[in-house]
GROMACS .gro file of C-alpha atoms in nm:
model
  455
    1MET     CA    1   0.739  -3.449   2.372
    2ALA     CA    2   0.997  -3.179   2.454
    3MET     CA    3   1.186  -3.015   2.170
    4PRO     CA    4   1.550  -3.139   2.156
    5GLN     CA    5   1.835  -2.890   2.156
    6GLY     CA    6   2.004  -3.001   1.835
    7THR     CA    7   2.374  -3.046   1.763
    8ILE     CA    8   2.469  -2.681   1.702
    9ASP     CA    9   2.490  -2.400   1.957
   10HIS     CA   10   2.201  -2.177   1.850
   11THR     CA   11   2.299  -1.913   2.109
   12LYS     CA   12   2.610  -1.840   1.900
   13TRP     CA   13   2.430  -1.844   1.567
   14TRP     CA   14   2.677  -1.610   1.400
   15LYS     CA   15   2.943  -1.884   1.416
   16HIS     CA   16   2.739  -2.118   1.195
   17LYS     CA   17   2.745  -2.024   0.827
   18ASN     CA   18   2.399  -2.141   0.719
   19LEU     CA   19   2.217  -2.030   1.033
   20ARG     CA   20   2.389  -1.694   1.005
   21THR     CA   21   2.279  -1.672   0.642
   22LEU     CA   22   1.920  -1.758   0.737
   23ASN     CA   23   1.904  -1.492   1.006
   24LEU     CA   24   2.041  -1.230   0.768
   25LEU     CA   25   1.796  -1.332   0.493
   26LEU     CA   26   1.510  -1.283   0.737
   27PHE     CA   27   1.565  -0.910   0.674
   28PHE     CA   28   1.356  -0.937   0.358
   29PRO     CA   29   1.036  -1.080   0.511
   30LEU     CA   30   1.091  -0.858   0.816
   31LEU     CA   31   1.031  -0.561   0.583
   32SER     CA   32   0.674  -0.680   0.527
   33ILE     CA   33   0.506  -0.430   0.759
   34PHE     CA   34   0.746  -0.147   0.665
   35THR     CA   35   0.501  -0.008   0.407
   36LEU     CA   36   0.221   0.029   0.663
   37GLY     CA   37   0.449   0.224   0.898
   38PHE     CA   38   0.573   0.438   0.610
   39ASP     CA   39   0.215   0.513   0.509
   40GLY     CA   40   0.094   0.648   0.843
   41SER     CA   41   0.405   0.857   0.902
   42MET     CA   42   0.406   0.988   0.545
   43MET     CA   43   0.043   1.100   0.571
   44ASN     CA   44   0.124   1.264   0.904
   45GLY     CA   45   0.411   1.448   0.739
   46LEU     CA   46   0.219   1.548   0.426
   47GLN     CA   47  -0.053   1.712   0.635
   48ALA     CA   48   0.221   1.946   0.758
   49VAL     CA   49   0.347   2.022   0.404
   50ASP     CA   50   0.194   2.342   0.269
   51LYS     CA   51   0.237   2.241  -0.097
   52TRP     CA   52   0.046   1.914  -0.044
   53ARG     CA   53  -0.240   2.086   0.140
   54SER     CA   54  -0.273   2.360  -0.120
   55TYR     CA   55  -0.248   2.117  -0.416
   56PHE     CA   56  -0.540   1.910  -0.285
   57GLY     CA   57  -0.753   2.199  -0.161
   58GLN     CA   58  -0.674   2.205   0.214
   59PRO     CA   59  -0.846   1.870   0.294
   60THR     CA   60  -1.018   1.838   0.631
   61GLY     CA   61  -1.294   1.628   0.783
   62VAL     CA   62  -1.443   1.369   0.550
   63THR     CA   63  -1.208   1.455   0.262
   64LEU     CA   64  -0.902   1.403   0.482
   65GLY     CA   65  -1.059   1.081   0.607
   66LEU     CA   66  -1.093   0.962   0.247
   67PHE     CA   67  -0.723   1.023   0.182
   68ASN     CA   68  -0.630   0.802   0.476
   69GLY     CA   69  -0.925   0.562   0.449
   70ALA     CA   70  -0.841   0.458   0.091
   71TYR     CA   71  -0.550   0.252   0.224
   72PRO     CA   72  -0.757   0.014   0.442
   73ILE     CA   73  -1.031  -0.002   0.177
   74GLY     CA   74  -0.777  -0.141  -0.069
   75GLY     CA   75  -0.657  -0.381   0.198
   76LEU     CA   76  -1.007  -0.512   0.262
   77ILE     CA   77  -1.046  -0.586  -0.109
   78ALA     CA   78  -0.723  -0.790  -0.102
   79VAL     CA   79  -0.805  -0.997   0.207
   80PRO     CA   80  -0.994  -1.277   0.018
   81PHE     CA   81  -0.684  -1.339  -0.196
   82ILE     CA   82  -0.441  -1.391   0.092
   83SER     CA   83  -0.494  -1.762   0.146
   84SER     CA   84  -0.538  -1.852  -0.222
   85ILE     CA   85  -0.208  -1.690  -0.326
   86SER     CA   86   0.010  -1.798  -0.032
   87ASP     CA   87  -0.133  -2.147   0.008
   88ARG     CA   88  -0.130  -2.223  -0.364
   89HIS     CA   89   0.194  -2.057  -0.475
   90GLY     CA   90   0.394  -2.024  -0.154
   91ARG     CA   91   0.475  -1.758   0.104
   92ARG     CA   92   0.744  -1.598  -0.112
   93ALA     CA   93   0.499  -1.564  -0.402
   94GLY     CA   94   0.252  -1.391  -0.170
   95ILE     CA   95   0.517  -1.138  -0.069
   96ALA     CA   96   0.624  -1.087  -0.432
   97ALA     CA   97   0.265  -1.033  -0.550
   98GLY     CA   98   0.206  -0.777  -0.277
   99ALA     CA   99   0.536  -0.601  -0.347
  100LEU     CA  100   0.456  -0.567  -0.718
  101THR     CA  101   0.117  -0.420  -0.629
  102CYS     CA  102   0.277  -0.171  -0.390
  103CYS     CA  103   0.529  -0.062  -0.654
  104LEU     CA  104   0.244   0.012  -0.895
  105GLY     CA  105   0.054   0.205  -0.629
  106ALA     CA  106   0.357   0.408  -0.524
  107ALA     CA  107   0.431   0.505  -0.886
  108LEU     CA  108   0.073   0.627  -0.933
  109GLN     CA  109   0.079   0.806  -0.598
  110GLY     CA  110   0.396   0.994  -0.680
  111ALA     CA  111   0.254   1.093  -1.021
  112ALA     CA  112  -0.098   1.184  -0.898
  113VAL     CA  113  -0.252   1.487  -1.069
  114ASN     CA  114  -0.580   1.502  -0.876
  115ILE     CA  115  -0.756   1.374  -0.564
  116SER     CA  116  -0.906   1.072  -0.740
  117MET     CA  117  -0.570   0.948  -0.868
  118PHE     CA  118  -0.408   0.994  -0.527
  119VAL     CA  119  -0.689   0.813  -0.347
  120VAL     CA  120  -0.695   0.520  -0.594
  121SER     CA  121  -0.317   0.482  -0.572
  122ARG     CA  122  -0.341   0.462  -0.193
  123GLY     CA  123  -0.602   0.188  -0.226
  124ILE     CA  124  -0.365  -0.011  -0.450
  125ILE     CA  125  -0.083   0.028  -0.196
  126GLY     CA  126  -0.320  -0.086   0.078
  127ALA     CA  127  -0.406  -0.402  -0.118
  128GLY     CA  128  -0.042  -0.485  -0.180
  129SER     CA  129   0.069  -0.424   0.178
  130VAL     CA  130  -0.196  -0.663   0.309
  131LEU     CA  131  -0.068  -0.942   0.084
  132ILE     CA  132   0.290  -0.875   0.196
  133ASN     CA  133   0.205  -0.858   0.565
  134ALA     CA  134  -0.013  -1.169   0.567
  135SER     CA  135   0.254  -1.378   0.391
  136GLY     CA  136   0.558  -1.234   0.567
  137ALA     CA  137   0.457  -1.318   0.923
  138PRO     CA  138   0.391  -1.691   0.857
  139LEU     CA  139   0.708  -1.722   0.649
  140ILE     CA  140   0.922  -1.590   0.934
  141THR     CA  141   0.751  -1.818   1.186
  142GLU     CA  142   0.793  -2.122   0.963
  143ILE     CA  143   1.159  -2.083   0.859
  144ALA     CA  144   1.320  -1.929   1.169
  145HIS     CA  145   1.524  -2.156   1.395
  146PRO     CA  146   1.278  -2.278   1.660
  147HIS     CA  147   1.490  -2.140   1.946
  148HIS     CA  148   1.497  -1.797   1.774
  149ARG     CA  149   1.136  -1.797   1.663
  150THR     CA  150   0.986  -1.600   1.953
  151THR     CA  151   1.226  -1.306   1.921
  152VAL     CA  152   1.234  -1.301   1.540
  153THR     CA  153   0.855  -1.313   1.512
  154ALA     CA  154   0.827  -1.029   1.764
  155LEU     CA  155   1.082  -0.829   1.563
  156PHE     CA  156   0.851  -0.855   1.260
  157GLN     CA  157   0.632  -0.573   1.390
  158THR     CA  158   0.929  -0.343   1.453
  159SER     CA  159   0.975  -0.272   1.082
  160TYR     CA  160   0.656  -0.064   1.113
  161ALA     CA  161   0.849   0.189   1.319
  162LEU     CA  162   1.145   0.174   1.079
  163GLY     CA  163   0.913   0.262   0.791
  164SER     CA  164   0.772   0.545   1.000
  165ILE     CA  165   1.119   0.687   1.064
  166ILE     CA  166   1.219   0.691   0.698
  167ALA     CA  167   0.889   0.848   0.591
  168ALA     CA  168   0.907   1.110   0.867
  169TRP     CA  169   1.261   1.220   0.785
  170THR     CA  170   1.182   1.216   0.414
  171THR     CA  171   0.892   1.458   0.458
  172PHE     CA  172   1.105   1.665   0.696
  173GLY     CA  173   1.372   1.689   0.428
  174THR     CA  174   1.137   1.767   0.138
  175PHE     CA  175   0.880   2.007   0.288
  176ARG     CA  176   1.104   2.307   0.203
  177ILE     CA  177   1.109   2.221  -0.170
  178ASP     CA  178   0.919   2.485  -0.365
  179GLY     CA  179   0.689   2.273  -0.580
  180THR     CA  180   0.498   1.946  -0.591
  181ALA     CA  181   0.822   1.750  -0.547
  182SER     CA  182   0.785   1.829  -0.176
  183TRP     CA  183   0.512   1.564  -0.157
  184ARG     CA  184   0.575   1.359  -0.472
  185ILE     CA  185   0.916   1.237  -0.351
  186PRO     CA  186   0.792   1.078  -0.025
  187SER     CA  187   0.483   0.949  -0.205
  188ALA     CA  188   0.692   0.762  -0.463
  189MET     CA  189   0.942   0.643  -0.201
  190GLN     CA  190   0.669   0.431  -0.046
  191GLY     CA  191   0.755   0.171  -0.310
  192LEU     CA  192   1.120   0.145  -0.199
  193PRO     CA  193   1.079  -0.141   0.054
  194SER     CA  194   0.877  -0.339  -0.201
  195ILE     CA  195   1.157  -0.304  -0.456
  196ILE     CA  196   1.403  -0.432  -0.196
  197GLN     CA  197   1.178  -0.728  -0.120
  198LEU     CA  198   1.136  -0.813  -0.489
  199LEU     CA  199   1.514  -0.820  -0.529
  200GLY     CA  200   1.580  -1.032  -0.219
  201ILE     CA  201   1.280  -1.252  -0.139
  202TRP     CA  202   1.381  -1.529  -0.383
  203PHE     CA  203   1.704  -1.582  -0.189
  204VAL     CA  204   1.498  -1.658   0.123
  205PRO     CA  205   1.420  -2.030   0.170
  206GLU     CA  206   1.057  -2.132   0.118
  207SER     CA  207   0.850  -2.245   0.413
  208PRO     CA  208   0.909  -2.615   0.488
  209ARG     CA  209   0.546  -2.643   0.597
  210TRP     CA  210   0.431  -2.517   0.260
  211LEU     CA  211   0.674  -2.747   0.077
  212ILE     CA  212   0.544  -3.054   0.262
  213SER     CA  213   0.186  -2.945   0.203
  214ARG     CA  214   0.267  -2.947  -0.173
  215ASP     CA  215   0.421  -3.298  -0.154
  216ARG     CA  216   0.778  -3.166  -0.171
  217ALA     CA  217   0.895  -3.326   0.151
  218PRO     CA  218   1.260  -3.388   0.046
  219GLU     CA  219   1.305  -3.015  -0.022
  220ALA     CA  220   1.158  -2.934   0.318
  221LEU     CA  221   1.394  -3.174   0.495
  222ASN     CA  222   1.691  -3.032   0.305
  223MET     CA  223   1.589  -2.679   0.405
  224LEU     CA  224   1.560  -2.770   0.774
  225ALA     CA  225   1.888  -2.962   0.769
  226LYS     CA  226   2.080  -2.688   0.587
  227TYR     CA  227   1.969  -2.388   0.792
  228HIS     CA  228   1.892  -2.540   1.133
  229ALA     CA  229   2.171  -2.799   1.157
  230GLU     CA  230   2.438  -2.698   0.904
  231GLY     CA  231   2.339  -2.977   0.663
  232ASN     CA  232   2.292  -3.261   0.914
  233ALA     CA  233   1.961  -3.425   0.821
  234ASP     CA  234   1.995  -3.668   1.116
  235ASP     CA  235   2.011  -3.387   1.370
  236PRO     CA  236   1.750  -3.464   1.641
  237LEU     CA  237   1.605  -3.112   1.623
  238VAL     CA  238   1.566  -3.134   1.243
  239GLN     CA  239   1.399  -3.474   1.270
  240PHE     CA  240   1.169  -3.342   1.544
  241GLU     CA  241   1.065  -3.041   1.333
  242TYR     CA  242   1.017  -3.247   1.019
  243ASN     CA  243   0.807  -3.517   1.186
  244GLU     CA  244   0.600  -3.259   1.369
  245ILE     CA  245   0.516  -3.080   1.042
  246VAL     CA  246   0.433  -3.409   0.866
  247ASP     CA  247   0.206  -3.524   1.150
  248THR     CA  248   0.032  -3.185   1.176
  249LEU     CA  249  -0.032  -3.163   0.802
  250ALA     CA  250  -0.163  -3.519   0.792
  251GLU     CA  251  -0.413  -3.431   1.060
  252ASP     CA  252  -0.505  -3.109   0.878
  253ARG     CA  253  -0.566  -3.296   0.552
  254ALA     CA  254  -0.791  -3.540   0.733
  255ASN     CA  255  -0.996  -3.248   0.861
  256ASP     CA  256  -0.998  -3.054   0.530
  257ARG     CA  257  -1.352  -2.968   0.417
  258GLY     CA  258  -1.275  -2.935   0.048
  259SER     CA  259  -1.371  -2.571  -0.009
  260TRP     CA  260  -1.238  -2.240   0.116
  261TRP     CA  261  -1.559  -2.125   0.283
  262LYS     CA  262  -1.606  -2.456   0.463
  263ASN     CA  263  -1.247  -2.436   0.583
  264TYR     CA  264  -1.312  -2.088   0.725
  265LEU     CA  265  -1.605  -2.240   0.914
  266GLY     CA  266  -1.340  -2.436   1.104
  267PHE     CA  267  -1.316  -2.129   1.326
  268VAL     CA  268  -1.665  -2.189   1.465
  269ARG     CA  269  -1.675  -2.569   1.486
  270THR     CA  270  -1.505  -2.615   1.824
  271PRO     CA  271  -1.500  -2.408   2.146
  272GLY     CA  272  -1.123  -2.366   2.113
  273ASN     CA  273  -1.144  -2.229   1.760
  274ARG     CA  274  -1.433  -2.000   1.851
  275LEU     CA  275  -1.214  -1.857   2.127
  276ARG     CA  276  -0.930  -1.812   1.876
  277LEU     CA  277  -1.167  -1.629   1.642
  278PHE     CA  278  -1.269  -1.392   1.922
  279ILE     CA  279  -0.905  -1.334   2.021
  280LEU     CA  280  -0.816  -1.246   1.660
  281PHE     CA  281  -1.103  -0.997   1.653
  282TRP     CA  282  -1.008  -0.849   1.989
  283CYS     CA  283  -0.638  -0.824   1.901
  284ALA     CA  284  -0.730  -0.639   1.581
  285CYS     CA  285  -0.947  -0.406   1.786
  286ILE     CA  286  -0.692  -0.318   2.054
  287SER     CA  287  -0.418  -0.278   1.793
  288GLN     CA  288  -0.610  -0.002   1.611
  289MET     CA  289  -0.864   0.147   1.854
  290SER     CA  290  -0.636   0.236   2.145
  291GLY     CA  291  -0.572   0.593   2.032
  292ASN     CA  292  -0.277   0.505   1.808
  293ALA     CA  293  -0.458   0.629   1.496
  294PHE     CA  294  -0.414   0.982   1.631
  295ILE     CA  295  -0.038   0.938   1.633
  296SER     CA  296  -0.022   0.736   1.312
  297TYR     CA  297  -0.235   0.953   1.083
  298TYR     CA  298  -0.341   1.277   1.252
  299LEU     CA  299  -0.045   1.404   1.448
  300ALA     CA  300  -0.042   1.737   1.260
  301PRO     CA  301  -0.396   1.846   1.367
  302ILE     CA  302  -0.319   1.747   1.728
  303LEU     CA  303   0.003   1.950   1.728
  304THR     CA  304  -0.183   2.245   1.575
  305SER     CA  305  -0.438   2.232   1.858
  306ALA     CA  306  -0.146   2.235   2.106
  307GLY     CA  307   0.003   2.550   1.953
  308LEU     CA  308   0.271   2.398   1.727
  309LYS     CA  309   0.157   2.511   1.385
  310THR     CA  310   0.461   2.544   1.157
  311SER     CA  311   0.568   2.278   0.906
  312LEU     CA  312   0.915   2.271   1.063
  313GLN     CA  313   0.782   2.199   1.411
  314GLN     CA  314   0.535   1.935   1.299
  315THR     CA  315   0.762   1.743   1.061
  316LEU     CA  316   1.050   1.752   1.312
  317ILE     CA  317   0.833   1.618   1.596
  318ASN     CA  318   0.696   1.350   1.364
  319ALA     CA  319   1.050   1.242   1.267
  320THR     CA  320   1.204   1.239   1.615
  321SER     CA  321   0.905   1.065   1.777
  322GLN     CA  322   0.928   0.787   1.518
  323MET     CA  323   1.291   0.727   1.612
  324LEU     CA  324   1.193   0.684   1.977
  325SER     CA  325   0.917   0.449   1.863
  326TRP     CA  326   1.158   0.229   1.667
  327PHE     CA  327   1.419   0.201   1.943
  328SER     CA  328   1.152   0.110   2.196
  329ALA     CA  329   0.997  -0.144   1.957
  330LEU     CA  330   1.335  -0.315   1.907
  331TYR     CA  331   1.396  -0.347   2.281
  332PHE     CA  332   1.042  -0.453   2.370
  333ALA     CA  333   1.055  -0.727   2.104
  334THR     CA  334   1.293  -0.913   2.337
  335LEU     CA  335   1.051  -0.913   2.632
  336PRO     CA  336   0.772  -1.161   2.539
  337ALA     CA  337   0.993  -1.462   2.606
  338GLU     CA  338   1.081  -1.326   2.951
  339LEU     CA  339   0.761  -1.163   3.078
  340GLY     CA  340   0.478  -1.341   2.897
  341ARG     CA  341   0.225  -1.218   2.644
  342ARG     CA  342  -0.072  -1.120   2.859
  343THR     CA  343   0.144  -0.937   3.113
  344LEU     CA  344   0.277  -0.713   2.838
  345PHE     CA  345  -0.077  -0.653   2.706
  346ARG     CA  346  -0.194  -0.532   3.048
  347TRP     CA  347   0.105  -0.308   3.118
  348SER     CA  348   0.095  -0.161   2.769
  349LEU     CA  349  -0.274  -0.071   2.786
  350GLY     CA  350  -0.220   0.080   3.131
  351PHE     CA  351   0.057   0.311   3.007
  352VAL     CA  352  -0.145   0.398   2.695
  353LEU     CA  353  -0.433   0.503   2.921
  354VAL     CA  354  -0.202   0.732   3.122
  355CYS     CA  355  -0.074   0.894   2.802
  356LEU     CA  356  -0.425   0.950   2.664
  357VAL     CA  357  -0.545   1.107   2.988
  358ALA     CA  358  -0.243   1.339   2.995
  359ILE     CA  359  -0.283   1.438   2.627
  360THR     CA  360  -0.653   1.510   2.681
  361ALA     CA  361  -0.594   1.713   2.999
  362GLY     CA  362  -0.314   1.916   2.841
  363SER     CA  363  -0.520   1.985   2.529
  364ALA     CA  364  -0.818   2.095   2.739
  365VAL     CA  365  -0.607   2.337   2.944
  366PHE     CA  366  -0.442   2.480   2.631
  367ALA     CA  367  -0.781   2.522   2.459
  368GLN     CA  368  -0.902   2.732   2.751
  369ASN     CA  369  -0.579   2.930   2.780
  370PRO     CA  370  -0.369   2.938   2.459
  371THR     CA  371  -0.095   3.130   2.641
  372ASN     CA  372  -0.030   2.832   2.867
  373ARG     CA  373   0.272   2.693   2.686
  374SER     CA  374   0.334   2.436   2.960
  375ALA     CA  375   0.008   2.262   2.871
  376GLY     CA  376   0.108   2.247   2.504
  377HIS     CA  377   0.451   2.110   2.594
  378ALA     CA  378   0.290   1.845   2.815
  379VAL     CA  379   0.079   1.731   2.519
  380VAL     CA  380   0.391   1.697   2.305
  381ALA     CA  381   0.578   1.507   2.579
  382PHE     CA  382   0.303   1.247   2.614
  383LEU     CA  383   0.268   1.221   2.237
  384TYR     CA  384   0.633   1.114   2.240
  385LEU     CA  385   0.569   0.865   2.523
  386PHE     CA  386   0.259   0.717   2.361
  387SER     CA  387   0.452   0.507   2.106
  388PRO     CA  388   0.679   0.334   2.362
  389ALA     CA  389   0.370   0.266   2.575
  390TYR     CA  390   0.196   0.113   2.274
  391ASN     CA  391   0.504  -0.082   2.160
  392LEU     CA  392   0.546  -0.244   2.501
  393GLY     CA  393   0.264  -0.491   2.440
  394LEU     CA  394   0.074  -0.405   2.122
  395ASN     CA  395   0.353  -0.417   1.865
  396GLY     CA  396   0.587  -0.717   1.845
  397ASN     CA  397   0.417  -0.896   2.132
  398LEU     CA  398   0.080  -0.886   1.958
  399GLY     CA  399   0.223  -1.001   1.625
  400LEU     CA  400   0.385  -1.298   1.798
  401TYR     CA  401   0.071  -1.386   1.994
  402ILE     CA  402  -0.165  -1.410   1.698
  403THR     CA  403   0.068  -1.644   1.507
  404GLU     CA  404   0.109  -1.868   1.812
  405ILE     CA  405  -0.257  -1.923   1.896
  406VAL     CA  406  -0.370  -2.038   1.549
  407PRO     CA  407  -0.291  -2.397   1.431
  408TYR     CA  408  -0.115  -2.442   1.098
  409ASN     CA  409  -0.423  -2.549   0.903
  410LEU     CA  410  -0.591  -2.220   0.997
  411ARG     CA  411  -0.281  -1.996   1.006
  412LEU     CA  412  -0.324  -1.820   0.670
  413ARG     CA  413  -0.698  -1.798   0.722
  414GLY     CA  414  -0.635  -1.668   1.072
  415MET     CA  415  -0.405  -1.400   0.932
  416ALA     CA  416  -0.674  -1.313   0.677
  417VAL     CA  417  -0.934  -1.280   0.956
  418PHE     CA  418  -0.696  -1.067   1.161
  419GLN     CA  419  -0.610  -0.851   0.859
  420PHE     CA  420  -0.978  -0.806   0.775
  421TRP     CA  421  -1.071  -0.679   1.120
  422THR     CA  422  -0.753  -0.473   1.153
  423LEU     CA  423  -0.829  -0.295   0.826
  424ALA     CA  424  -1.193  -0.251   0.925
  425PHE     CA  425  -1.087  -0.079   1.247
  426ILE     CA  426  -0.827   0.131   1.063
  427LEU     CA  427  -1.099   0.237   0.819
  428LEU     CA  428  -1.333   0.328   1.104
  429SER     CA  429  -1.071   0.529   1.290
  430THR     CA  430  -0.925   0.708   0.987
  431PHE     CA  431  -1.270   0.827   0.878
  432ALA     CA  432  -1.402   0.908   1.225
  433ILE     CA  433  -1.104   1.090   1.374
  434PRO     CA  434  -1.079   1.389   1.134
  435VAL     CA  435  -1.455   1.443   1.159
  436GLY     CA  436  -1.443   1.411   1.537
  437LEU     CA  437  -1.149   1.650   1.569
  438GLU     CA  438  -1.327   1.902   1.346
  439ASP     CA  439  -1.653   1.886   1.544
  440MET     CA  440  -1.538   1.812   1.901
  441ASP     CA  441  -1.172   1.918   1.914
  442TRP     CA  442  -0.993   1.774   2.223
  443LYS     CA  443  -1.319   1.635   2.368
  444PHE     CA  444  -1.302   1.363   2.103
  445TYR     CA  445  -1.003   1.209   2.284
  446THR     CA  446  -1.223   1.112   2.579
  447ILE     CA  447  -1.395   0.846   2.365
  448PHE     CA  448  -1.066   0.659   2.336
  449ILE     CA  449  -0.996   0.695   2.707
  450GLY     CA  450  -1.321   0.513   2.785
  451TRP     CA  451  -1.253   0.249   2.524
  452VAL     CA  452  -0.903   0.173   2.653
  453VAL     CA  453  -1.051   0.124   3.001
  454ILE     CA  454  -1.285  -0.139   2.851
  455GLU     CA  455  -0.994  -0.305   2.672
   0.00000   0.00000   0.00000
């Protein structure tokens, strides 16, 4: 049955008070991936801050990998709690729990007095950000107006780039400070988006799917009527949404296995779910193993190898490249509805491959002839272009795709599976890259070129 249009003009949403309010309130769950973007850009910036490097003993190789790897380790520890918190207490409670955890981690990170304290604090932030991310994406999908859902869900991933911008300009502004405040300020600021979410998330309506699943159907109908039809509970679109949720949840309850581990086995019981499980694994892989970890966490060593060695150069390039990344992410979030998901995946990976080949070639030429400034400039140019190439299909488009392919009864578990593999690949890349750069220099890039060809 086709979805009805409803009685309000959703294309002019700003003219309808409640729909306008809903779209503005979506700002709070849209911040859910902000912390992850802030983290990568902050660590990029801190590696260019002399005071941070000297305070922690000039970390390189495995030690530098530990600094960055603590974040996904904390996230992996939190993955088993995703479904239990969000399914039992609601999507908003999942975001609030993660935000509180991130605030604690950011406070410890900003006050760190040694390597151990800094590493542990990053693990705590990683755990909190996973809870926020895994609850924020389903909440947006489940409360957004159905005719806005594709674009809004794609926009979810763009807050990553916004977090990167703020972290990059923060480190650019503080690296000149003579003292530990040069790195403590951006470290503590990582808790800012979580504070904003804690203040605003309770104004966001709860997921109607979660409300019905907790036998609070009248509240769910009121939510749909208020925000999707300006209070008209008899609106055909509202009735369609409500009945669809009720029917889906009834089917899910009939198939419920009674325990969390048996419910996770639902991913392997049918050919369709086994394919979904593989797609979640593969999406996690391509989102983290396509060379983006270089840009996200190890931009400073790459710039150093291309001849740009000063803190000013490195922090400025980090900041300006993140702005380009955000603008491209915002625009590309509008494309999935027009061009299709798989088309964007293919084009994105193709452009990523071109960028990686160019970065590798430029780095190789510069390594052989350090006076060849053109080669170094070419590396920088393609480092700038890498983020738009990645954002074309592997940012908002990917976030939308993984929420669409998983049925409601497996949605939170699907997000947990995706988060688990994403964090596992982040952990692998953050530990491997500094060691590889130390031992192989630019030759290490060729591994990612081959892998992107396979993808």
